[in-house]
Amino acid sequence: MSSESANENCLGYAARDPSGVLSEYKFSRRALGIDDISIKITHCGVCYADVIWARNKHGDSKYPLVPGHEIAGIVKEVGSNVLRFKVGDHIGVGTYVNSCRDCEYCNEGFEVYCAKGSVYTFNGVDADGTITKGGYSSHIVVHERYCFKIPDNYPLASAAPLLCAGITVYAPMKRHKMNQPGKSLGVIGLGGLGHMAVKFGKAFGLHVTVFSTSVSKKEEALSQLGADKFVVSSDQEQMTALVKSLDFLIDTASGDHPFDPYMALLKTGGTLVLVGFPSEVKFSPASLNLGMKTISGSVTGGTKDTQEMIDFCAAHEIHPMIEIIPIQYATEALERLVKKDVKYRFVIDIENSLK
C-alpha cells in the first residue's frame, strides 16, 4: 500500500486576515500514518464556527486559516492498522480530529470533552505542533478513531451538517432522555441547530413547539419541519399560555435573550439544555429552585454518539434542509450566515467546485 507523499499539495480556501475573506490556498497534508485515513472531501457544511475563526472573533485565529468541520467524503487510502474502513467507503469527520485517548472521557467515548483538550478540526494545534486545517479543501488525513461511517444510501451532502449541527442537538437530547414518546419539547431558535432538533424531536415521538422571534418562520416550521406548534417568543400572551407545559427545552439561540420566561415554561423537574453561545446566561434562582428544574450545557458529541446519530438519521430518513453552494461562494455564504439568511445549512460542493 503506497503512502501519500507529505509534499502532496492540498487545495483549499483560506482566510488570510480578520476580514474573513476566503481565497484559494495550497498547503500540505501530513503523510498517511498507520492509523490514518486519507479522505477525498466531497462536501463540507458551513457552520457559524467558520465565521468566528475566519474573522478572529475570539482573538486566537491562526492564519492562513482553512475553515470547515462538517466534512463528508470518500476514503481514498487507509493506513496499515485501519480496520473499520476501506477504500471507497463513505466517511465523515466532525469538529475534532485528535484527543489524548487515555483520559476517562476519551475512554468512555466522550472525546470532545477530553481532559487534555480535544484537537479541533481547524485552527487547532495537533500533537505534532502543526495547525489543523479544515474541510474547505480537497482532502484531509485523519486518525481512524475520529472518522464516521456514512451509510451508502445516505447522501453525502446531507451527511455533512450532521457532523456538527446534528450531533450538537442529538447528544444532549439523548443524554437528558428527550427521546421519550409523548413528552413535550420546546426548541428555541430555528436555524441550523434548531431545525435538526425539531426533526429529531418528531422522530423521537415528542410534541414539538418552536420558539422564534421571526414570525416569518411559522409556515416552514409547521408544514415543512413538522412542528406541532409555533410561538413568537416576544408575544407575552403566547408565552404565558404555555407556562409549566414543557418537559424539555433545547436552546439553540446564540443571540442574547432572557432565560426566566423560558424557565417558566418547564414543568416541575423539567430540563433546559443550552447549546448556543449567548454573551451571558442570567436567570433568577427561583426559576431553577422552585420547580426542581435543571439547566445544562453541551457542545457536539463523542464518537459513539456521533456514529449512532448518523445511523439513526439514515434509518429514519432524517435529512437536514440544505442549500448547496460552490466553494467560490463561501465568503458570501459566511456573510449570509451572519445575517441568518439561510435555510438551514449551507453545504459546499467541494467535489465539483474546488478544482
PDB file of C-alpha atoms in Angstrom, residues 70-327:
ATOM      1  CA  GLU A  70     -18.702  19.255   8.837  1.00  0.00           C
ATOM      2  CA  ILE A  71     -16.837  17.016   6.423  1.00  0.00           C
ATOM      3  CA  ALA A  72     -18.195  14.243   4.214  1.00  0.00           C
ATOM      4  CA  GLY A  73     -16.300  12.350   1.576  1.00  0.00           C
ATOM      5  CA  ILE A  74     -14.863   9.102   0.269  1.00  0.00           C
ATOM      6  CA  VAL A  75     -11.951   7.047   1.604  1.00  0.00           C
ATOM      7  CA  LYS A  76      -9.069   7.198  -0.849  1.00  0.00           C
ATOM      8  CA  GLU A  77      -6.314   5.497   1.188  1.00  0.00           C
ATOM      9  CA  VAL A  78      -6.004   3.749   4.558  1.00  0.00           C
ATOM     10  CA  GLY A  79      -3.075   3.082   6.880  1.00  0.00           C
ATOM     11  CA  SER A  80      -1.991  -0.486   7.601  1.00  0.00           C
ATOM     12  CA  ASN A  81      -3.667  -0.582  11.043  1.00  0.00           C
ATOM     13  CA  VAL A  82      -7.058   0.713   9.871  1.00  0.00           C
ATOM     14  CA  LEU A  83      -9.795  -1.903  10.305  1.00  0.00           C
ATOM     15  CA  ARG A  84     -13.162  -0.115  10.102  1.00  0.00           C
ATOM     16  CA  PHE A  85     -12.787   1.497   6.674  1.00  0.00           C
ATOM     17  CA  LYS A  86     -11.703   0.519   3.203  1.00  0.00           C
ATOM     18  CA  VAL A  87     -11.018   2.495   0.032  1.00  0.00           C
ATOM     19  CA  GLY A  88     -14.264   3.749  -1.498  1.00  0.00           C
ATOM     20  CA  ASP A  89     -16.244   3.894   1.759  1.00  0.00           C
ATOM     21  CA  HIS A  90     -18.347   6.953   2.532  1.00  0.00           C
ATOM     22  CA  ILE A  91     -16.953   8.724   5.570  1.00  0.00           C
ATOM     23  CA  GLY A  92     -17.430  11.761   7.780  1.00  0.00           C
ATOM     24  CA  VAL A  93     -15.272  13.921  10.066  1.00  0.00           C
ATOM     25  CA  GLY A  94     -16.656  16.314  12.648  1.00  0.00           C
ATOM     26  CA  THR A  95     -15.409  19.050  14.937  1.00  0.00           C
ATOM     27  CA  TYR A  96     -12.312  17.341  16.348  1.00  0.00           C
ATOM     28  CA  VAL A  97      -9.537  15.174  14.919  1.00  0.00           C
ATOM     29  CA  ASN A  98      -7.483  14.180  17.953  1.00  0.00           C
ATOM     30  CA  SER A  99      -7.566  13.749  21.726  1.00  0.00           C
ATOM     31  CA  CYS A 100      -5.384  12.159  24.402  1.00  0.00           C
ATOM     32  CA  ARG A 101      -7.175   8.765  24.056  1.00  0.00           C
ATOM     33  CA  ASP A 102      -6.275   7.997  27.657  1.00  0.00           C
ATOM     34  CA  CYS A 103      -8.462  10.057  29.993  1.00  0.00           C
ATOM     35  CA  GLU A 104     -11.789   8.972  31.499  1.00  0.00           C
ATOM     36  CA  TYR A 105     -13.734  10.926  28.887  1.00  0.00           C
ATOM     37  CA  CYS A 106     -11.860   9.507  25.911  1.00  0.00           C
ATOM     38  CA  ASN A 107     -12.195   6.027  27.390  1.00  0.00           C
ATOM     39  CA  GLU A 108     -15.971   6.461  27.601  1.00  0.00           C
ATOM     40  CA  GLY A 109     -16.280   7.735  24.025  1.00  0.00           C
ATOM     41  CA  PHE A 110     -16.691  11.396  25.028  1.00  0.00           C
ATOM     42  CA  GLU A 111     -13.529  12.535  23.226  1.00  0.00           C
ATOM     43  CA  VAL A 112     -14.901  16.029  22.643  1.00  0.00           C
ATOM     44  CA  TYR A 113     -14.593  16.519  26.434  1.00  0.00           C
ATOM     45  CA  CYS A 114     -11.021  15.139  26.570  1.00  0.00           C
ATOM     46  CA  ALA A 115      -9.357  16.161  29.855  1.00  0.00           C
ATOM     47  CA  LYS A 116      -6.334  17.466  27.957  1.00  0.00           C
ATOM     48  CA  GLY A 117      -8.482  19.160  25.328  1.00  0.00           C
ATOM     49  CA  SER A 118      -9.625  17.727  22.026  1.00  0.00           C
ATOM     50  CA  VAL A 119      -7.856  18.989  18.899  1.00  0.00           C
ATOM     51  CA  TYR A 120     -10.258  20.953  16.730  1.00  0.00           C
ATOM     52  CA  THR A 121     -10.546  20.083  13.054  1.00  0.00           C
ATOM     53  CA  PHE A 122      -9.342  23.554  12.088  1.00  0.00           C
ATOM     54  CA  ASN A 123      -7.329  26.245  13.883  1.00  0.00           C
ATOM     55  CA  GLY A 124      -6.282  23.650  16.458  1.00  0.00           C
ATOM     56  CA  VAL A 125      -2.764  22.619  17.468  1.00  0.00           C
ATOM     57  CA  ASP A 126      -2.234  18.943  16.719  1.00  0.00           C
ATOM     58  CA  ALA A 127       0.059  16.561  18.642  1.00  0.00           C
ATOM     59  CA  ASP A 128       2.925  17.254  16.236  1.00  0.00           C
ATOM     60  CA  GLY A 129       2.608  21.026  16.708  1.00  0.00           C
ATOM     61  CA  THR A 130       1.047  21.724  13.317  1.00  0.00           C
ATOM     62  CA  ILE A 131      -2.075  23.871  12.934  1.00  0.00           C
ATOM     63  CA  THR A 132      -5.092  21.882  11.765  1.00  0.00           C
ATOM     64  CA  LYS A 133      -6.803  22.898   8.552  1.00  0.00           C
ATOM     65  CA  GLY A 134     -10.427  22.069   7.877  1.00  0.00           C
ATOM     66  CA  GLY A 135     -12.816  20.848   5.248  1.00  0.00           C
ATOM     67  CA  TYR A 136     -12.820  23.757   2.807  1.00  0.00           C
ATOM     68  CA  SER A 137     -10.217  21.670   0.991  1.00  0.00           C
ATOM     69  CA  SER A 138      -9.733  18.806  -1.427  1.00  0.00           C
ATOM     70  CA  HIS A 139      -8.671  16.140   1.061  1.00  0.00           C
ATOM     71  CA  ILE A 140      -7.831  15.527   4.702  1.00  0.00           C
ATOM     72  CA  VAL A 141      -5.823  12.941   6.661  1.00  0.00           C
ATOM     73  CA  VAL A 142      -7.423  11.889   9.956  1.00  0.00           C
ATOM     74  CA  HIS A 143      -6.849   9.170  12.572  1.00  0.00           C
ATOM     75  CA  GLU A 144      -9.418   6.389  12.175  1.00  0.00           C
ATOM     76  CA  ARG A 145     -10.872   6.952  15.654  1.00  0.00           C
ATOM     77  CA  TYR A 146     -12.291  10.353  14.661  1.00  0.00           C
ATOM     78  CA  CYS A 147     -13.922   9.180  11.434  1.00  0.00           C
ATOM     79  CA  PHE A 148     -17.516   8.059  10.992  1.00  0.00           C
ATOM     80  CA  LYS A 149     -19.163   5.617   8.654  1.00  0.00           C
ATOM     81  CA  ILE A 150     -21.827   7.153   6.416  1.00  0.00           C
ATOM     82  CA  PRO A 151     -24.239   4.539   5.016  1.00  0.00           C
ATOM     83  CA  ASP A 152     -24.064   4.266   1.229  1.00  0.00           C
ATOM     84  CA  ASN A 153     -27.756   5.124   0.897  1.00  0.00           C
ATOM     85  CA  TYR A 154     -27.418   8.416   2.782  1.00  0.00           C
ATOM     86  CA  PRO A 155     -26.451  11.421   0.594  1.00  0.00           C
ATOM     87  CA  LEU A 156     -23.029  12.849   1.412  1.00  0.00           C
ATOM     88  CA  ALA A 157     -24.334  16.417   1.042  1.00  0.00           C
ATOM     89  CA  SER A 158     -26.949  15.692   3.731  1.00  0.00           C
ATOM     90  CA  ALA A 159     -24.428  13.941   5.955  1.00  0.00           C
ATOM     91  CA  ALA A 160     -22.090  16.926   6.266  1.00  0.00           C
ATOM     92  CA  PRO A 161     -24.279  19.090   8.586  1.00  0.00           C
ATOM     93  CA  LEU A 162     -24.907  16.122  10.860  1.00  0.00           C
ATOM     94  CA  LEU A 163     -21.257  16.261  11.949  1.00  0.00           C
ATOM     95  CA  CYS A 164     -21.791  19.485  13.908  1.00  0.00           C
ATOM     96  CA  ALA A 165     -25.352  20.821  13.734  1.00  0.00           C
ATOM     97  CA  GLY A 166     -26.883  17.359  14.023  1.00  0.00           C
ATOM     98  CA  ILE A 167     -24.760  15.935  16.827  1.00  0.00           C
ATOM     99  CA  THR A 168     -24.861  19.198  18.816  1.00  0.00           C
ATOM    100  CA  VAL A 169     -28.575  18.700  19.440  1.00  0.00           C
ATOM    101  CA  TYR A 170     -28.758  14.882  19.264  1.00  0.00           C
ATOM    102  CA  ALA A 171     -26.181  14.231  22.012  1.00  0.00           C
ATOM    103  CA  PRO A 172     -27.855  16.301  24.780  1.00  0.00           C
ATOM    104  CA  MET A 173     -31.340  15.178  23.694  1.00  0.00           C
ATOM    105  CA  LYS A 174     -30.247  11.584  24.204  1.00  0.00           C
ATOM    106  CA  ARG A 175     -28.312  12.307  27.400  1.00  0.00           C
ATOM    107  CA  HIS A 176     -31.281  14.059  29.029  1.00  0.00           C
ATOM    108  CA  LYS A 177     -33.765  11.422  27.816  1.00  0.00           C
ATOM    109  CA  MET A 178     -35.526  13.763  25.417  1.00  0.00           C
ATOM    110  CA  ASN A 179     -36.434  10.696  23.377  1.00  0.00           C
ATOM    111  CA  GLN A 180     -39.473   9.519  25.329  1.00  0.00           C
ATOM    112  CA  PRO A 181     -42.539   9.383  23.045  1.00  0.00           C
ATOM    113  CA  GLY A 182     -45.407  11.575  24.201  1.00  0.00           C
ATOM    114  CA  LYS A 183     -43.240  14.063  26.121  1.00  0.00           C
ATOM    115  CA  SER A 184     -43.160  17.746  25.144  1.00  0.00           C
ATOM    116  CA  LEU A 185     -40.131  19.580  23.740  1.00  0.00           C
ATOM    117  CA  GLY A 186     -39.601  23.265  23.121  1.00  0.00           C
ATOM    118  CA  VAL A 187     -36.967  24.333  20.584  1.00  0.00           C
ATOM    119  CA  ILE A 188     -35.650  27.881  20.984  1.00  0.00           C
ATOM    120  CA  GLY A 189     -34.338  29.291  17.703  1.00  0.00           C
ATOM    121  CA  LEU A 190     -34.886  27.859  14.235  1.00  0.00           C
ATOM    122  CA  GLY A 191     -31.570  27.811  12.418  1.00  0.00           C
ATOM    123  CA  GLY A 192     -29.075  25.081  11.535  1.00  0.00           C
ATOM    124  CA  LEU A 193     -29.226  23.517  15.012  1.00  0.00           C
ATOM    125  CA  GLY A 194     -32.875  24.278  15.791  1.00  0.00           C
ATOM    126  CA  HIS A 195     -34.300  22.714  12.655  1.00  0.00           C
ATOM    127  CA  MET A 196     -32.391  19.494  13.404  1.00  0.00           C
ATOM    128  CA  ALA A 197     -33.738  19.495  16.979  1.00  0.00           C
ATOM    129  CA  VAL A 198     -37.272  19.680  15.540  1.00  0.00           C
ATOM    130  CA  LYS A 199     -36.576  16.771  13.186  1.00  0.00           C
ATOM    131  CA  PHE A 200     -35.090  14.637  15.963  1.00  0.00           C
ATOM    132  CA  GLY A 201     -37.919  15.566  18.339  1.00  0.00           C
ATOM    133  CA  LYS A 202     -40.543  14.396  15.867  1.00  0.00           C
ATOM    134  CA  ALA A 203     -38.594  11.199  15.127  1.00  0.00           C
ATOM    135  CA  PHE A 204     -38.487  10.504  18.902  1.00  0.00           C
ATOM    136  CA  GLY A 205     -42.277  10.899  19.093  1.00  0.00           C
ATOM    137  CA  LEU A 206     -42.279  14.195  21.011  1.00  0.00           C
ATOM    138  CA  HIS A 207     -44.798  17.043  20.853  1.00  0.00           C
ATOM    139  CA  VAL A 208     -42.598  19.856  19.492  1.00  0.00           C
ATOM    140  CA  THR A 209     -43.095  23.600  19.944  1.00  0.00           C
ATOM    141  CA  VAL A 210     -40.815  26.045  18.129  1.00  0.00           C
ATOM    142  CA  PHE A 211     -39.985  29.412  19.712  1.00  0.00           C
ATOM    143  CA  SER A 212     -38.704  32.118  17.384  1.00  0.00           C
ATOM    144  CA  THR A 213     -38.611  35.892  17.142  1.00  0.00           C
ATOM    145  CA  SER A 214     -39.312  35.582  13.407  1.00  0.00           C
ATOM    146  CA  VAL A 215     -42.994  35.078  12.615  1.00  0.00           C
ATOM    147  CA  SER A 216     -41.906  34.525   9.002  1.00  0.00           C
ATOM    148  CA  LYS A 217     -40.618  31.062  10.009  1.00  0.00           C
ATOM    149  CA  LYS A 218     -44.020  29.845  11.207  1.00  0.00           C
ATOM    150  CA  GLU A 219     -45.249  28.239   7.990  1.00  0.00           C
ATOM    151  CA  GLU A 220     -41.984  26.404   7.400  1.00  0.00           C
ATOM    152  CA  ALA A 221     -41.737  25.193  10.996  1.00  0.00           C
ATOM    153  CA  LEU A 222     -45.217  23.713  10.909  1.00  0.00           C
ATOM    154  CA  SER A 223     -45.578  22.455   7.345  1.00  0.00           C
ATOM    155  CA  GLN A 224     -42.044  21.522   6.282  1.00  0.00           C
ATOM    156  CA  LEU A 225     -40.383  20.564   9.557  1.00  0.00           C
ATOM    157  CA  GLY A 226     -43.498  19.085  11.143  1.00  0.00           C
ATOM    158  CA  ALA A 227     -43.506  21.072  14.404  1.00  0.00           C
ATOM    159  CA  ASP A 228     -46.768  20.837  16.333  1.00  0.00           C
ATOM    160  CA  LYS A 229     -46.846  24.450  17.476  1.00  0.00           C
ATOM    161  CA  PHE A 230     -45.109  27.756  16.705  1.00  0.00           C
ATOM    162  CA  VAL A 231     -44.760  30.555  19.253  1.00  0.00           C
ATOM    163  CA  VAL A 232     -43.479  34.080  18.636  1.00  0.00           C
ATOM    164  CA  SER A 233     -41.291  34.394  21.716  1.00  0.00           C
ATOM    165  CA  SER A 234     -41.815  38.165  22.020  1.00  0.00           C
ATOM    166  CA  ASP A 235     -45.591  37.668  22.326  1.00  0.00           C
ATOM    167  CA  GLN A 236     -46.301  37.713  26.064  1.00  0.00           C
ATOM    168  CA  GLU A 237     -49.752  36.189  25.666  1.00  0.00           C
ATOM    169  CA  GLN A 238     -48.493  33.204  23.666  1.00  0.00           C
ATOM    170  CA  MET A 239     -45.679  32.605  26.168  1.00  0.00           C
ATOM    171  CA  THR A 240     -47.938  32.849  29.229  1.00  0.00           C
ATOM    172  CA  ALA A 241     -50.316  30.291  27.743  1.00  0.00           C
ATOM    173  CA  LEU A 242     -47.553  27.693  27.852  1.00  0.00           C
ATOM    174  CA  VAL A 243     -46.354  28.155  31.458  1.00  0.00           C
ATOM    175  CA  LYS A 244     -45.460  24.793  33.092  1.00  0.00           C
ATOM    176  CA  SER A 245     -46.333  22.851  29.939  1.00  0.00           C
ATOM    177  CA  LEU A 246     -42.984  21.527  28.640  1.00  0.00           C
ATOM    178  CA  ASP A 247     -40.839  18.608  29.771  1.00  0.00           C
ATOM    179  CA  PHE A 248     -37.765  19.796  27.882  1.00  0.00           C
ATOM    180  CA  LEU A 249     -36.305  22.873  26.235  1.00  0.00           C
ATOM    181  CA  ILE A 250     -33.319  22.913  23.919  1.00  0.00           C
ATOM    182  CA  ASP A 251     -31.938  26.416  23.453  1.00  0.00           C
ATOM    183  CA  THR A 252     -30.079  26.853  20.157  1.00  0.00           C
ATOM    184  CA  ALA A 253     -30.187  30.673  20.095  1.00  0.00           C
ATOM    185  CA  SER A 254     -26.827  32.426  20.218  1.00  0.00           C
ATOM    186  CA  GLY A 255     -28.243  35.943  20.366  1.00  0.00           C
ATOM    187  CA  ASP A 256     -28.761  37.386  23.849  1.00  0.00           C
ATOM    188  CA  HIS A 257     -32.186  36.604  25.259  1.00  0.00           C
ATOM    189  CA  PRO A 258     -33.881  36.383  28.670  1.00  0.00           C
ATOM    190  CA  PHE A 259     -33.971  32.975  30.344  1.00  0.00           C
ATOM    191  CA  ASP A 260     -36.608  33.394  33.067  1.00  0.00           C
ATOM    192  CA  PRO A 261     -39.554  33.443  30.601  1.00  0.00           C
ATOM    193  CA  TYR A 262     -38.372  30.122  29.155  1.00  0.00           C
ATOM    194  CA  MET A 263     -37.651  28.520  32.541  1.00  0.00           C
ATOM    195  CA  ALA A 264     -41.274  29.321  33.461  1.00  0.00           C
ATOM    196  CA  LEU A 265     -42.464  27.113  30.584  1.00  0.00           C
ATOM    197  CA  LEU A 266     -40.915  23.978  32.083  1.00  0.00           C
ATOM    198  CA  LYS A 267     -42.921  21.555  34.171  1.00  0.00           C
ATOM    199  CA  THR A 268     -41.657  20.631  37.644  1.00  0.00           C
ATOM    200  CA  GLY A 269     -38.430  18.691  37.138  1.00  0.00           C
ATOM    201  CA  GLY A 270     -38.064  19.959  33.582  1.00  0.00           C
ATOM    202  CA  THR A 271     -34.728  20.452  31.819  1.00  0.00           C
ATOM    203  CA  LEU A 272     -33.334  23.257  29.654  1.00  0.00           C
ATOM    204  CA  VAL A 273     -30.209  22.427  27.638  1.00  0.00           C
ATOM    205  CA  LEU A 274     -28.154  25.294  26.258  1.00  0.00           C
ATOM    206  CA  VAL A 275     -26.235  24.587  23.040  1.00  0.00           C
ATOM    207  CA  GLY A 276     -25.984  28.169  21.766  1.00  0.00           C
ATOM    208  CA  PHE A 277     -23.454  30.742  22.967  1.00  0.00           C
ATOM    209  CA  PRO A 278     -25.155  33.976  24.079  1.00  0.00           C
ATOM    210  CA  SER A 279     -22.817  36.501  25.723  1.00  0.00           C
ATOM    211  CA  GLU A 280     -24.301  35.734  29.144  1.00  0.00           C
ATOM    212  CA  VAL A 281     -26.760  33.413  30.863  1.00  0.00           C
ATOM    213  CA  LYS A 282     -28.799  35.135  33.549  1.00  0.00           C
ATOM    214  CA  PHE A 283     -31.842  33.895  35.441  1.00  0.00           C
ATOM    215  CA  SER A 284     -33.402  34.118  38.870  1.00  0.00           C
ATOM    216  CA  PRO A 285     -32.517  31.320  41.326  1.00  0.00           C
ATOM    217  CA  ALA A 286     -36.266  30.956  41.896  1.00  0.00           C
ATOM    218  CA  SER A 287     -36.687  29.951  38.227  1.00  0.00           C
ATOM    219  CA  LEU A 288     -34.452  26.971  38.930  1.00  0.00           C
ATOM    220  CA  ASN A 289     -35.119  26.060  42.559  1.00  0.00           C
ATOM    221  CA  LEU A 290     -38.874  26.376  42.938  1.00  0.00           C
ATOM    222  CA  GLY A 291     -39.661  23.907  40.191  1.00  0.00           C
ATOM    223  CA  MET A 292     -36.772  21.491  40.800  1.00  0.00           C
ATOM    224  CA  LYS A 293     -35.561  22.388  37.305  1.00  0.00           C
ATOM    225  CA  THR A 294     -32.267  21.673  35.591  1.00  0.00           C
ATOM    226  CA  ILE A 295     -30.201  23.799  33.222  1.00  0.00           C
ATOM    227  CA  SER A 296     -27.366  22.086  31.395  1.00  0.00           C
ATOM    228  CA  GLY A 297     -24.844  22.857  28.668  1.00  0.00           C
ATOM    229  CA  SER A 298     -23.451  20.808  25.815  1.00  0.00           C
ATOM    230  CA  VAL A 299     -21.186  21.003  22.785  1.00  0.00           C
ATOM    231  CA  THR A 300     -21.031  18.458  19.976  1.00  0.00           C
ATOM    232  CA  GLY A 301     -20.655  14.811  20.993  1.00  0.00           C
ATOM    233  CA  GLY A 302     -18.309  11.881  21.366  1.00  0.00           C
ATOM    234  CA  THR A 303     -17.524   9.310  18.707  1.00  0.00           C
ATOM    235  CA  LYS A 304     -20.078   6.773  19.980  1.00  0.00           C
ATOM    236  CA  ASP A 305     -23.000   9.216  19.954  1.00  0.00           C
ATOM    237  CA  THR A 306     -21.972  10.656  16.588  1.00  0.00           C
ATOM    238  CA  GLN A 307     -21.983   7.292  14.826  1.00  0.00           C
ATOM    239  CA  GLU A 308     -25.278   6.395  16.500  1.00  0.00           C
ATOM    240  CA  MET A 309     -26.810   9.682  15.289  1.00  0.00           C
ATOM    241  CA  ILE A 310     -25.681   9.156  11.689  1.00  0.00           C
ATOM    242  CA  ASP A 311     -27.156   5.652  11.703  1.00  0.00           C
ATOM    243  CA  PHE A 312     -30.388   6.984  13.267  1.00  0.00           C
ATOM    244  CA  CYS A 313     -30.715   9.617  10.521  1.00  0.00           C
ATOM    245  CA  ALA A 314     -30.184   7.019   7.810  1.00  0.00           C
ATOM    246  CA  ALA A 315     -32.683   4.588   9.379  1.00  0.00           C
ATOM    247  CA  HIS A 316     -35.375   7.255   9.856  1.00  0.00           C
ATOM    248  CA  GLU A 317     -34.655   9.188   6.646  1.00  0.00           C
ATOM    249  CA  ILE A 318     -33.877  12.396   8.533  1.00  0.00           C
ATOM    250  CA  HIS A 319     -32.152  14.929   6.276  1.00  0.00           C
ATOM    251  CA  PRO A 320     -31.129  18.487   7.097  1.00  0.00           C
ATOM    252  CA  MET A 321     -32.556  21.221   4.881  1.00  0.00           C
ATOM    253  CA  ILE A 322     -29.579  22.470   2.901  1.00  0.00           C
ATOM    254  CA  GLU A 323     -28.528  24.960   0.254  1.00  0.00           C
ATOM    255  CA  ILE A 324     -25.676  23.574  -1.847  1.00  0.00           C
ATOM    256  CA  ILE A 325     -23.093  26.131  -2.978  1.00  0.00           C
ATOM    257  CA  PRO A 326     -19.781  26.176  -4.855  1.00  0.00           C
ATOM    258  CA  ILE A 327     -16.681  26.977  -2.794  1.00  0.00           C
TER     259      ILE A 327
END
